[in-house]
Amino acid sequence: MRETLTGGPDVRANARHYTAAAWSLAALPAPMHKPDFPVRFLDMDLNKQFIKTKRPCADGFRWFLKHHQEGADYQPLLDALVLAGRTGDACWLLEQFGPTDTVLEVDAVEAGALVFAGSLLVRGGVEVDTVLVAGGGIRAGGGIRTGQGLTSGGDIRAGGMIRCGGTLACGGDVGAQWNIEVAVDLRAAGNVRAGWDIACGGAADIGGNCSAAHGIAFGAAARCGHGLRAGEGIEGEAAIRAGHGIEAGSNIACRDHLEAQWGIRAGGDIRAAGAIRAGESLQAQHIEAGQGFGVYAGLAVREDNWAACAQVRSAQRPVRLFSGHWERP
């Protein structure tokens, strides 16, 4: 496969190629700027023997033999599969052969579906009716919207909002200047940051920090490898766990266990339907665990250091406070 990665007539020809294949691009009059990620040209001839070694499904392999008996280059084959309505097969092919270092710069993306082996650099917005999958990163000057899944091997960054109608899976960081809205699950290897709110309808598994200037809401169990921070409230319909600390400008409400390896601090109340566990301190106006469950502070601190490093600060001593040093604010 040969991709032209900078501005000029070759990019405009490349844009026409993709319009004919599966999606529409506005031609670039000039290059944006030098991409931050590595760039190279890649040829990959996928012949039937090579494809067969990956053990494709029988139906998909028959389609390949019918339409590409002599083989095909990587990205043109992905385009052809999407155009034929075989987006699942295109995703499978990308999983088998992995990402490329190609970078495609465009003004905007409007597509029914898109599976691209490299990275996307978009000046404006991204609108995809079903799934958007990129082997590398996705960067948009505007918003990113997908009707179903959004998957990227690298970072996903948007100058507007990110709205995903299915599961969002990212191999790097996820960042949006506005909201991040995910209908199903949110999985990110790195950090997740929103200039406004974060709303996840399903489970969240975040390798780094998760932060929002306003509120954060999870529809199922949430795990953050590092810290969880919201300028306003944090809500969870199941357990919330953080590898570092949890901080909210207002209330923290959790319908299961609430746990942080460091401290937990809220400008309002901390309430959980299960246990509340902190490796260090707890601070809120009111702290309340679920019926029959306890409140624990200082789980990572020696008992003789609780007064300094495992303080529990609240207007009233929490019921069933089993560890930590309580004091009024």
Coordinates of C-alpha atoms in Angstrom, one line a residue:
M1 CA 0.0 0.0 0.0
R2 CA 1.3 3.5 -0.8
E3 CA -0.2 6.5 1.1
T4 CA 0.8 10.1 0.5
L5 CA 1.0 11.8 3.9
T6 CA 1.7 15.5 3.2
G7 CA -0.2 18.2 1.3
G8 CA -0.4 18.9 -2.4
P9 CA -2.0 17.2 -5.4
D10 CA -1.1 13.7 -4.2
V11 CA -3.2 14.1 -1.1
R12 CA -6.1 15.4 -3.1
A13 CA -5.8 12.3 -5.3
N14 CA -5.7 10.1 -2.2
A15 CA -8.8 11.9 -0.9
R16 CA -10.6 11.1 -4.1
H17 CA -9.6 7.4 -3.7
Y18 CA -11.2 7.2 -0.3
T19 CA -14.4 9.0 -1.4
A20 CA -14.8 6.3 -4.1
A21 CA -14.1 3.6 -1.6
A22 CA -16.1 4.1 1.5
W23 CA -16.0 7.6 3.0
S24 CA -15.8 11.3 2.0
L25 CA -12.9 13.7 2.5
A26 CA -12.4 17.3 1.8
A27 CA -9.3 17.9 -0.3
L28 CA -6.5 19.7 1.4
P29 CA -5.2 22.9 -0.3
A30 CA -2.0 22.7 1.8
P31 CA -0.4 20.6 4.6
M32 CA -1.4 21.2 8.2
H33 CA 1.8 20.7 10.0
K34 CA 4.4 18.1 10.4
P35 CA 2.8 15.1 12.2
D36 CA 4.2 14.1 15.6
F37 CA 4.0 10.4 14.9
P38 CA 6.4 8.4 12.6
V39 CA 5.7 8.4 8.9
R40 CA 6.7 5.9 6.3
F41 CA 5.4 4.3 3.1
L42 CA 4.4 0.7 3.4
D43 CA 3.7 -1.9 0.8
M44 CA 2.0 -5.1 2.0
D45 CA 0.8 -7.6 -0.6
L46 CA -1.8 -9.9 1.0
N47 CA -2.1 -13.0 -1.1
K48 CA -4.4 -16.0 -0.5
Q49 CA -1.7 -18.1 1.1
F50 CA -0.8 -15.3 3.5
I51 CA -4.4 -14.8 4.5
K52 CA -5.0 -18.5 4.9
T53 CA -2.3 -18.8 7.5
K54 CA -4.4 -16.5 9.8
R55 CA -7.3 -19.0 9.7
P56 CA -10.1 -16.7 8.4
C57 CA -13.7 -17.7 8.5
A58 CA -14.9 -19.7 5.5
D59 CA -17.3 -17.0 4.3
G60 CA -14.7 -14.3 4.5
F61 CA -12.1 -16.4 2.7
R62 CA -14.5 -17.2 -0.1
W63 CA -15.2 -13.5 -0.5
F64 CA -11.5 -12.8 -0.7
L65 CA -10.9 -15.5 -3.3
K66 CA -13.8 -14.2 -5.4
H67 CA -12.8 -10.5 -5.4
H68 CA -9.0 -10.6 -4.8
Q69 CA -7.8 -13.8 -6.3
E70 CA -4.4 -12.3 -7.1
G71 CA -4.0 -10.7 -3.7
A72 CA -4.4 -7.0 -2.6
D73 CA -2.5 -4.3 -0.7
Y74 CA -3.4 -3.8 2.9
Q75 CA -5.4 -0.6 3.1
P76 CA -7.2 -1.0 -0.3
L77 CA -8.4 -4.4 1.0
L78 CA -9.7 -2.9 4.2
D79 CA -11.5 -0.3 2.1
A80 CA -13.0 -3.0 -0.1
L81 CA -14.3 -5.0 2.9
V82 CA -15.9 -1.9 4.4
L83 CA -17.5 -0.9 1.1
A84 CA -18.9 -4.5 0.7
G85 CA -20.5 -4.2 4.2
R86 CA -18.0 -6.6 5.8
T87 CA -16.7 -4.2 8.5
G88 CA -16.3 -7.1 10.9
D89 CA -13.9 -8.8 8.5
A90 CA -12.0 -5.6 8.1
C91 CA -11.6 -5.3 11.8
W92 CA -10.4 -8.9 12.0
L93 CA -7.8 -8.2 9.3
L94 CA -6.5 -5.2 11.2
E95 CA -6.2 -7.3 14.3
Q96 CA -4.2 -10.0 12.5
F97 CA -1.8 -7.7 10.6
G98 CA -1.6 -4.8 13.0
P99 CA -1.2 -1.0 12.4
T100 CA 1.0 0.9 9.9
D101 CA 2.9 4.1 10.4
T102 CA 0.9 5.9 7.7
V103 CA -0.7 9.2 8.6
L104 CA -3.6 10.6 6.6
E105 CA -4.3 14.3 6.9
V106 CA -7.8 15.5 5.9
D107 CA -10.2 18.4 6.6
A108 CA -13.1 16.2 7.7
V109 CA -14.4 12.7 7.8
E110 CA -18.0 11.6 7.1
A111 CA -18.5 7.9 6.7
G112 CA -20.8 5.0 7.1
A113 CA -17.9 3.0 8.6
L114 CA -14.1 3.4 8.5
V115 CA -11.3 1.0 9.2
F116 CA -7.9 2.6 8.7
A117 CA -4.6 0.9 9.4
G118 CA -2.7 4.1 10.2
S119 CA -3.3 7.3 12.1
L120 CA -5.9 10.0 11.3
L121 CA -5.2 13.7 11.5
V122 CA -8.4 15.6 10.9
R123 CA -8.7 19.4 10.9
G124 CA -12.4 19.5 11.5
G125 CA -14.9 16.9 12.8
V126 CA -15.4 13.2 12.5
E127 CA -18.9 11.7 11.8
V128 CA -19.2 7.9 11.4
D129 CA -22.5 6.2 11.4
T130 CA -21.3 2.8 12.7
V131 CA -17.7 1.9 13.7
L132 CA -14.5 3.8 13.4
V133 CA -11.3 1.8 13.9
A134 CA -7.7 3.1 13.5
G135 CA -4.6 1.1 13.9
G136 CA -2.8 4.3 15.1
G137 CA -4.0 7.5 16.7
I138 CA -7.0 9.7 16.0
R139 CA -6.7 13.5 16.3
A140 CA -9.6 15.9 15.4
G141 CA -9.8 19.6 15.6
G142 CA -13.6 19.3 16.1
G143 CA -15.7 16.6 17.6
I144 CA -15.7 12.8 17.1
R145 CA -19.0 11.0 16.8
T146 CA -19.6 7.3 16.1
G147 CA -22.9 5.5 16.0
Q148 CA -21.3 2.3 17.3
G149 CA -17.8 1.5 18.4
L150 CA -14.7 3.7 18.4
T151 CA -11.3 1.9 18.5
S152 CA -7.8 3.3 18.3
G153 CA -4.4 1.8 18.8
G154 CA -3.0 5.2 19.9
D155 CA -4.4 8.4 21.4
I156 CA -7.8 9.8 20.7
R157 CA -8.0 13.6 20.9
A158 CA -10.8 15.9 20.0
G159 CA -11.1 19.7 20.0
G160 CA -14.8 19.3 20.6
M161 CA -16.7 16.4 22.2
I162 CA -16.3 12.6 21.8
R163 CA -19.6 10.7 21.5
C164 CA -19.4 7.0 21.0
G165 CA -22.6 4.9 20.6
G166 CA -20.9 1.7 21.5
T167 CA -17.6 0.7 23.2
L168 CA -14.6 3.0 23.2
A169 CA -11.3 1.2 23.3
C170 CA -8.1 3.2 23.1
G171 CA -4.5 2.0 23.3
G172 CA -3.3 5.5 24.6
D173 CA -4.9 8.6 26.1
V174 CA -8.4 9.9 25.4
G175 CA -8.9 13.7 25.6
A176 CA -11.7 16.0 24.6
Q177 CA -12.2 19.7 25.1
W178 CA -15.9 19.2 25.8
N179 CA -17.8 16.0 26.9
I180 CA -16.8 12.4 26.6
E181 CA -19.9 10.3 26.2
V182 CA -19.7 6.5 25.8
A183 CA -22.9 4.4 25.6
V184 CA -21.3 1.1 26.6
D185 CA -17.8 0.4 28.0
L186 CA -14.8 2.7 28.1
R187 CA -11.3 1.1 28.0
A188 CA -8.2 3.2 27.8
A189 CA -4.6 2.2 28.4
G190 CA -3.6 5.8 29.3
N191 CA -5.4 8.8 30.7
V192 CA -8.9 10.0 30.1
R193 CA -9.6 13.7 30.3
A194 CA -12.6 15.9 29.5
G195 CA -13.0 19.6 29.6
W196 CA -16.6 19.2 30.7
D197 CA -18.3 15.9 31.7
I198 CA -17.5 12.2 31.4
A199 CA -20.5 9.8 31.1
C200 CA -19.9 6.1 30.6
G201 CA -23.0 3.9 30.3
G202 CA -21.1 0.6 31.0
A203 CA -17.9 -0.4 32.7
A204 CA -14.7 1.7 32.7
D205 CA -11.2 0.3 32.7
I206 CA -8.6 3.2 32.6
G207 CA -4.9 2.6 32.9
G208 CA -4.0 6.1 34.0
N209 CA -5.8 9.1 35.5
C210 CA -9.5 10.0 34.8
S211 CA -10.4 13.6 35.2
A212 CA -13.2 16.0 34.2
A213 CA -13.8 19.7 34.9
H214 CA -17.4 18.9 35.8
G215 CA -19.0 15.6 36.6
I216 CA -18.1 11.9 36.1
A217 CA -20.7 9.1 35.9
F218 CA -20.2 5.4 35.4
G219 CA -23.0 2.9 34.6
A220 CA -21.1 -0.2 35.8
A221 CA -17.8 -1.1 37.6
A222 CA -15.0 1.5 37.2
R223 CA -11.3 1.0 37.7
C224 CA -8.6 3.7 37.4
G225 CA -5.0 2.7 37.5
H226 CA -4.1 6.1 38.9
G227 CA -6.3 8.9 40.2
L228 CA -10.0 9.8 39.7
R229 CA -10.8 13.5 39.9
A230 CA -13.9 15.6 39.1
G231 CA -14.6 19.3 39.5
E232 CA -18.2 18.4 40.5
G233 CA -19.7 15.0 41.5
I234 CA -18.7 11.4 40.9
E235 CA -21.4 8.8 40.5
G236 CA -21.1 5.0 40.0
E237 CA -23.8 2.3 39.6
A238 CA -21.3 -0.3 40.7
A239 CA -17.9 -0.4 42.4
I240 CA -15.4 2.4 41.9
R241 CA -11.7 1.7 42.5
A242 CA -8.6 3.9 42.0
G243 CA -4.9 3.0 42.2
H244 CA -4.2 6.5 43.6
G245 CA -6.7 9.0 45.1
I246 CA -10.3 10.0 44.4
E247 CA -11.3 13.7 44.6
A248 CA -14.7 15.4 43.8
G249 CA -15.8 19.0 44.1
S250 CA -19.2 17.9 45.4
N251 CA -20.7 14.5 46.2
I252 CA -19.3 11.0 45.6
A253 CA -22.0 8.4 45.4
C254 CA -21.4 4.7 44.7
R255 CA -23.8 1.7 44.6
D256 CA -21.1 -0.8 45.6
H257 CA -17.7 -0.6 47.2
L258 CA -15.6 2.6 47.0
E259 CA -11.9 2.1 47.2
A260 CA -8.7 4.2 46.7
Q261 CA -5.1 3.2 47.4
W262 CA -4.4 6.8 48.5
G263 CA -7.0 9.2 50.0
I264 CA -10.6 10.1 49.1
R265 CA -11.8 13.7 49.4
A266 CA -15.2 15.2 48.5
G267 CA -16.5 18.8 48.8
G268 CA -19.9 17.3 49.7
D269 CA -20.8 13.8 51.0
I270 CA -19.3 10.4 50.4
R271 CA -21.9 7.6 50.3
A272 CA -21.5 4.0 49.2
A273 CA -23.8 1.0 49.2
G274 CA -20.8 -1.1 50.1
A275 CA -17.6 -0.5 52.0
I276 CA -15.5 2.6 51.9
R277 CA -11.8 1.9 51.9
A278 CA -8.9 4.4 51.7
G279 CA -5.2 3.6 51.9
E280 CA -4.7 7.0 53.6
S281 CA -7.2 9.8 54.6
L282 CA -10.9 10.4 54.1
Q283 CA -12.5 13.9 54.0
A284 CA -16.1 14.9 53.4
Q285 CA -19.0 16.7 55.0
H286 CA -20.7 13.3 55.7
I287 CA -19.3 9.8 55.2
E288 CA -21.6 6.8 55.0
A289 CA -21.1 3.2 54.0
G290 CA -23.8 0.7 53.1
Q291 CA -25.8 -1.2 55.6
G292 CA -23.6 -3.7 57.4
F293 CA -20.4 -2.4 55.7
G294 CA -17.6 -0.4 57.3
V295 CA -15.5 2.7 56.7
Y296 CA -11.8 2.1 56.6
A297 CA -9.0 4.7 56.4
G298 CA -5.2 4.2 56.7
L299 CA -5.2 0.7 55.2
A300 CA -1.7 1.5 53.8
V301 CA -0.5 3.4 56.9
R302 CA 0.9 2.1 60.2
E303 CA -1.6 2.4 63.1
D304 CA 0.7 4.7 65.1
N305 CA 0.7 7.1 62.2
W306 CA -3.1 7.4 61.7
A307 CA -3.3 10.8 63.4
A308 CA -1.0 12.3 60.7
C309 CA -1.6 10.2 57.6
A310 CA -5.0 8.5 58.1
Q311 CA -7.3 11.3 59.2
V312 CA -11.0 11.0 58.8
R313 CA -12.5 14.4 58.6
S314 CA -16.3 14.8 58.7
A315 CA -18.9 16.7 60.6
Q316 CA -19.8 13.5 62.5
R317 CA -17.9 10.4 63.2
P318 CA -18.9 7.8 60.5
V319 CA -20.9 4.8 61.7
R320 CA -18.8 1.7 61.7
L321 CA -15.5 3.5 61.3
F322 CA -13.1 0.6 61.8
S323 CA -9.8 2.3 61.1
G324 CA -8.4 5.8 60.9
H325 CA -8.2 8.8 63.1
W326 CA -11.5 10.8 63.1
E327 CA -11.6 14.5 63.7
R328 CA -13.9 17.4 62.8
P329 CA -12.8 19.7 59.9

